[in-house]
XYZ file of C-alpha atoms in Angstrom:
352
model
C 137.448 -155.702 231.896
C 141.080 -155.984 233.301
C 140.491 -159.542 233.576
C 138.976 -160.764 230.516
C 142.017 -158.786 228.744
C 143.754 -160.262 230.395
C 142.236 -163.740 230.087
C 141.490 -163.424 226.416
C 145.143 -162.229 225.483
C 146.661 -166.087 225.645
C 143.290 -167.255 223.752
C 144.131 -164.760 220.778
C 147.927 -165.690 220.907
C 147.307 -169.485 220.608
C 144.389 -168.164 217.913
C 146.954 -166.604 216.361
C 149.750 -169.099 216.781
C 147.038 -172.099 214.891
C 146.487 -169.571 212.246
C 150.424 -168.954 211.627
C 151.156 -172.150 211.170
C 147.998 -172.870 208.962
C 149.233 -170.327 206.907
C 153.236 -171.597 207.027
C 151.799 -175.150 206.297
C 149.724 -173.677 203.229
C 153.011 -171.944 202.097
C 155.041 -174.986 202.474
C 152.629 -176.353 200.847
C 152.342 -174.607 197.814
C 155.891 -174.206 196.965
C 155.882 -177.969 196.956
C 153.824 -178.032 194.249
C 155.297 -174.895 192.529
C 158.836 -176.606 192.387
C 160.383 -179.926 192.504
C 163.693 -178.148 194.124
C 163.245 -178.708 198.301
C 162.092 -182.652 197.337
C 165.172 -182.938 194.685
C 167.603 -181.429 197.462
C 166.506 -184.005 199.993
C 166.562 -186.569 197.294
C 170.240 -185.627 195.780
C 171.841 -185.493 199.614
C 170.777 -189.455 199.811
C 171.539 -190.044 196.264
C 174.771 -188.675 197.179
C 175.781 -190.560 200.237
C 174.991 -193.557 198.404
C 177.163 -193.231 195.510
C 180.430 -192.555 198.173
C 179.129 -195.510 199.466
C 179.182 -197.815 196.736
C 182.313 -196.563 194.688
C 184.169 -197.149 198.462
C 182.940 -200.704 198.075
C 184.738 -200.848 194.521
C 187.802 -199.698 195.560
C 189.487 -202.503 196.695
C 188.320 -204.281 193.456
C 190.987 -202.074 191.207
C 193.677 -203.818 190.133
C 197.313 -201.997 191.313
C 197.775 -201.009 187.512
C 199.188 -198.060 186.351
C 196.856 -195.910 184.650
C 197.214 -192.873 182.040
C 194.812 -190.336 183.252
C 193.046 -187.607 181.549
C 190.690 -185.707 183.845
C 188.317 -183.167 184.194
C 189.091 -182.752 180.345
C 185.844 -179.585 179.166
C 184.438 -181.110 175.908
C 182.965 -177.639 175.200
C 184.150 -174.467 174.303
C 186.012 -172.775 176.126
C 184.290 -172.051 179.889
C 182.124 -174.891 178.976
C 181.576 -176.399 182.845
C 180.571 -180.366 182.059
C 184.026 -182.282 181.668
C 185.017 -186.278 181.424
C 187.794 -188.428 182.476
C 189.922 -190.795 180.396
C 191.544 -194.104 182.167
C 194.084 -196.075 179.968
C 196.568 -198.811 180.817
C 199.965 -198.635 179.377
C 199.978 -198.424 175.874
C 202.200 -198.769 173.039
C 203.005 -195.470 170.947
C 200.414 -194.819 168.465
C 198.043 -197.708 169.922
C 194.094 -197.171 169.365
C 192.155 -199.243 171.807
C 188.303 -199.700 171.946
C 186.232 -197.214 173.993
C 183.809 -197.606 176.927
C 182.206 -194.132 176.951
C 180.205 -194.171 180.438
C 177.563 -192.096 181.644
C 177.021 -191.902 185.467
C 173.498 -192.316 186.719
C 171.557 -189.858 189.633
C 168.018 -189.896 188.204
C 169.148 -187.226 186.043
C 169.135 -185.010 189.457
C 172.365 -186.357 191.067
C 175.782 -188.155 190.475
C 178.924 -187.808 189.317
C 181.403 -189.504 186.614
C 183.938 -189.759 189.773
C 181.086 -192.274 190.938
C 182.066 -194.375 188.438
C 185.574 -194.240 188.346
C 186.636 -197.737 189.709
C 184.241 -199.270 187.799
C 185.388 -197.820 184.758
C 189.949 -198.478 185.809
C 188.300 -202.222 186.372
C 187.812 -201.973 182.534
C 190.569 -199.986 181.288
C 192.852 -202.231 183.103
C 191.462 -204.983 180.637
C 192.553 -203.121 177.424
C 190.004 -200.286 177.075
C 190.032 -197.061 176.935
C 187.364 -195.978 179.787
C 186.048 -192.320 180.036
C 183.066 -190.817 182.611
C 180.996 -188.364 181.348
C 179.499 -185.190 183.348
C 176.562 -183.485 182.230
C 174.414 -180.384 183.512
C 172.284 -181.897 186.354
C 168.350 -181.188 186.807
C 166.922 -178.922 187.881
C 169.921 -176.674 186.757
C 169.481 -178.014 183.251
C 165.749 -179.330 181.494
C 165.733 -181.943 178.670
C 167.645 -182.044 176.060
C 170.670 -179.925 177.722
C 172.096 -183.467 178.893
C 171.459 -185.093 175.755
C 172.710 -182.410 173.674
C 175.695 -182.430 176.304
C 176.655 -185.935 175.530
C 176.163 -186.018 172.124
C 178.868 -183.138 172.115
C 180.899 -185.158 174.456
C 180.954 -187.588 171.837
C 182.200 -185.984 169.087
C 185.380 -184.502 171.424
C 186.158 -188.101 171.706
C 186.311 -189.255 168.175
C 187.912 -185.445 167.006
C 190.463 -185.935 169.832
C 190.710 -189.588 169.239
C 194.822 -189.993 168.388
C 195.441 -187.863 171.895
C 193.186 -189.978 173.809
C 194.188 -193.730 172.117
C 191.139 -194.135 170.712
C 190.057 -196.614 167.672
C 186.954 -194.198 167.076
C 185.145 -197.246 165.194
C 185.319 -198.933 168.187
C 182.729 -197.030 170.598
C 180.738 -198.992 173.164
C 177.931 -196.344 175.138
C 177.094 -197.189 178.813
C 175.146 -196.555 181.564
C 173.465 -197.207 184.853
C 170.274 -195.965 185.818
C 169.293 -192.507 184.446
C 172.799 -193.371 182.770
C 171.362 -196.044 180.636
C 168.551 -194.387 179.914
C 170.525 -191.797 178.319
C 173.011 -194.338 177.173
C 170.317 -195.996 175.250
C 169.305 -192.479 173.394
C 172.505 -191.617 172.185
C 172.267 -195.043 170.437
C 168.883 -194.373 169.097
C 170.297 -191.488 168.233
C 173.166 -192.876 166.025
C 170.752 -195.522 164.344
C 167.108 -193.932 163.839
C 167.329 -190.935 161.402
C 163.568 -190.513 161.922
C 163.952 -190.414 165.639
C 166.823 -187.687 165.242
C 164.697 -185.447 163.758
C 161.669 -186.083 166.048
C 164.442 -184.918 169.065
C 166.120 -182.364 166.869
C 169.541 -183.246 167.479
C 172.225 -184.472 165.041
C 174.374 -187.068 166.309
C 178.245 -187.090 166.550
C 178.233 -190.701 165.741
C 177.663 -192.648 163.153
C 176.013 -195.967 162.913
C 179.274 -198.065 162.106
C 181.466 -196.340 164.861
C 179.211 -198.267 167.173
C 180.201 -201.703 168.613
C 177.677 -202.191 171.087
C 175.851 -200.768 173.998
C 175.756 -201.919 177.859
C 172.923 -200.741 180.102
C 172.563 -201.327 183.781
C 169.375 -200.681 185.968
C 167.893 -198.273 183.156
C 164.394 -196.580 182.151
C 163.587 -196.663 178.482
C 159.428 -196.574 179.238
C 158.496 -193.352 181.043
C 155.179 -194.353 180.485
C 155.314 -197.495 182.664
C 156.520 -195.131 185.473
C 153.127 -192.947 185.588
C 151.581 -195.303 187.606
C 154.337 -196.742 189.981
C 153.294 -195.757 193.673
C 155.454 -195.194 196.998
C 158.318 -193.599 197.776
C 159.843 -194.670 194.781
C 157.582 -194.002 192.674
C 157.240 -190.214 194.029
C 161.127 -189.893 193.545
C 161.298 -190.836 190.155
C 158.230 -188.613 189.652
C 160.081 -186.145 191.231
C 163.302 -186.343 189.267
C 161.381 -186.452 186.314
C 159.657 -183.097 187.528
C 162.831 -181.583 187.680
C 164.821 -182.958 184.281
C 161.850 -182.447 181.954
C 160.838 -179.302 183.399
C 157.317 -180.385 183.349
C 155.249 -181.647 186.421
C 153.249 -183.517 183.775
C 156.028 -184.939 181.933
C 154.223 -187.686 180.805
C 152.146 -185.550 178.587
C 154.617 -183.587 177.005
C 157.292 -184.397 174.081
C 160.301 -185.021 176.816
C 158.010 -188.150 178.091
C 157.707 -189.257 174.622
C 161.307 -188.851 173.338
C 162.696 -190.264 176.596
C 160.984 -193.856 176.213
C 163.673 -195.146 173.708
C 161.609 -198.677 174.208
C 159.395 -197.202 171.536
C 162.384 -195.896 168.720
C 164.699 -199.206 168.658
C 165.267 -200.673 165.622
C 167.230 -203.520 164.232
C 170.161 -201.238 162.900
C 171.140 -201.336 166.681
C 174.367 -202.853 167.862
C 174.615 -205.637 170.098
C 173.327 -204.897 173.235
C 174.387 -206.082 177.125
C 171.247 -205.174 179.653
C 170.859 -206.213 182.977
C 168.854 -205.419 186.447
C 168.694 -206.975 189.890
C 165.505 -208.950 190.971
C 165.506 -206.992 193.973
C 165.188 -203.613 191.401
C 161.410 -202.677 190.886
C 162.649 -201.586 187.950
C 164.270 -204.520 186.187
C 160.584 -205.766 185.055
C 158.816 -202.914 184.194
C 162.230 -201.325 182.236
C 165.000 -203.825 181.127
C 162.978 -206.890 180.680
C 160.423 -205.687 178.463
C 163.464 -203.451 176.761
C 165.304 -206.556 176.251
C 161.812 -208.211 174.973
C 161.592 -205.214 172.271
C 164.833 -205.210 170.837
C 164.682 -209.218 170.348
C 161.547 -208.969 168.028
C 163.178 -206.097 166.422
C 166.263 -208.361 165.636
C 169.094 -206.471 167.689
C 171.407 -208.817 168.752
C 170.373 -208.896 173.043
C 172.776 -210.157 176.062
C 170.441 -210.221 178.984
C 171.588 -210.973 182.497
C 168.422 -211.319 184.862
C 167.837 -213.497 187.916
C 164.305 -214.989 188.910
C 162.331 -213.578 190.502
C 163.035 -215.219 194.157
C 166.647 -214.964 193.645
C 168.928 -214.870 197.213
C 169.804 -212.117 198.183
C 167.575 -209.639 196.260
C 169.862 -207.827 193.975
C 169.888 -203.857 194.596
C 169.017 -201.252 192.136
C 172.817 -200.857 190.758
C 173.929 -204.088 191.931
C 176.438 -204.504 189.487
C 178.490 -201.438 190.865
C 178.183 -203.902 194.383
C 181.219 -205.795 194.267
C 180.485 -207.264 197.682
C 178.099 -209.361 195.675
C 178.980 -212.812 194.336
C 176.645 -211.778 191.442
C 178.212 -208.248 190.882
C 181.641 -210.155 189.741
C 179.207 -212.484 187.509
C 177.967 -209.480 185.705
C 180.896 -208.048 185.364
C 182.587 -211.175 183.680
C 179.906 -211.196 181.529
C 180.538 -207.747 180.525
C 184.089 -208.433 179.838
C 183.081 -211.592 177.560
C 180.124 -209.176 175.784
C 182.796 -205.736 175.238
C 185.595 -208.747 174.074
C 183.314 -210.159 171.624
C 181.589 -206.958 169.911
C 185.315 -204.831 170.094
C 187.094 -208.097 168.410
C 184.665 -209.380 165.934
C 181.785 -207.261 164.623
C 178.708 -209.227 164.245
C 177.511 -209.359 160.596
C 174.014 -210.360 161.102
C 171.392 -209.894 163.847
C 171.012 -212.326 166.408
C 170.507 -213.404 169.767
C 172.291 -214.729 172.993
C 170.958 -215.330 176.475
């Protein structure tokens, strides 16, 4: 009896030990597909490391300017945590200058508007007024909070245009990424009433303060991401998870809403989009964007490479300034903010 105690003792403990971690596994297991939170933590840490990454490769792209800084300026009321940053070059007294609002990308679940802050002293150092916008991050904030966030953000600009050096009839939106994406609905925003209503918010600007729009490495078809496959494809599912609040957000009204391919309309400004070839996103987001808004008769810059372009251009490639082709893009962003700040199209058109 002793001995078959004794002998089945380490057979229930190992028993036991395969049933503990059955049981762990099935825990694990279903908090993963209660919440989106442990995959957006492990998402947002590389996210994260990336960004440093990149905005240390801008650095050394800044010219030695000095700049008039605004930062960490609360566009809220008072307490109100989401801030931006203003970047000027010396000005005269009483100067307005054009405005390059930017809004940082993260897949909605990362990112900061200090990511973009050489990019943006690149531009101010050219004439512009630059500002970086924060916004609540997902999961700590579900659609609309950002886009509600922003549009606020953009009336603080044009209220608190004379202390910032503003022209606030001048406004160029920008993005990259999940930046674009919400770049691109603030202009839908300002130009479709109908769409307006269908989101419920009223925007802070109107259709003749804007000059144009630039979008990087965007999404503006959720739709075309229900099927995309891999570990990309589960990320962006993921972030999506987590910003619409929905695991099905597809189905719902934020999946809808967010797919500005399917509001534009040819009371648009002029628009700059780009993407890398190397991006699986460029053709399945910006090329068929840039499609849409041609046979809608917005006047389109597009700058794509083919297909078997060398290298492969990254997801965000334009922030890479190591790239011969990063310094391309951003000359032809220069020429495209110079052109719609200076002379205001009068008719629709086209431009490759």
């Amino acid at each position: 009896m002793t001995q078959a105690g004794a002998a089945g003792r380490p057979r229930r403990t190992v028993l036991g030990a395969v049933l503990g971690a059955a049981a762990l596994g099935g825990a694990v297991t279903a908090v993963l597909r209660a919440t989106p939170w442990p995959a957006v933590l492990v998402i947002r840490r590389v996210f994260e490391k990336g960004a440093r990454e990149t905005r240390a490769e801008m650095v050394p792209a800044v010219p030695d300017v000095e700049f008039t800084s605004h930062r960490d300026v609360e566009y809220g009321d008072a307490g109100f945590t989401p801030a931006l940053d203003v970047f000027a070059a010396e000005a005269k007294p009483g100067e307005r200058r054009p405005v390059v609002v930017w809004i940082h990308g993260g897949a909605w679940i990362s990112g900061s508007k200090v990511d973009v802050e050489p990019y943006l002293k690149l531009l101010a150092a050219d004439g512009y007024v630059a500002v970086g916008l924060d916004y609540t991050i997902a999961p700590e904030a579900v659609y609309p909070v950002a886009v509600t966030q922003l549009n606020r953000a953009l009336g603080y600009l044009v209220e608190h245009s004379e202390r910032f050096g503003i022209d606030p009839e001048r406004i160029v939106l920008a993005g990259d990424s999940a930046g674009a994406q919400l770049a691109s609905q603030l202009a839908v925003l300002a130009t479709n009433p109908e769409y307006a209503r269908l989101v419920g918010i009223v925007p802070a600007l109107q259709r003749s303060q804007l000059a144009g729009v630039l979008l990087h490495c965007g999404l503006y078809d959720l739709q075309a991401m229900t099927s995309a496959t891999g570990l990309i494809g589960w990320g962006f599912k993921t972030a999506l998870w987590a910003y619409t609040g929905h695991k099905n957000w597809s189905e719902t009204a934020a999946g809808t809403t967010m797919s500005t391919i399917d509001f534009v309309t040819a009371d648009l400004p002029p628009v700059f989009v780009s993407g890398g070839n190397g991006d699986g996103l460029t053709h399945i987001q910006s090329v068929p964007l840039a499609e849409r808004m041609r046979a809608a008769g917005v006047d389109v810059t597009s700058l794509f490479w083919p297909a078997d372009h060398e290298p492969a251009l990254p997801h965000e490639y334009q922030f890479h300034l190591d790239f011969e082709e990063a310094h391309h893009a951003l000359e032809r962003t220069r020429e495209f903010l110079d052109r719609v700040t200076t002379a205001r199209p009068t008719a629709p058109g086209a431009t490759e």
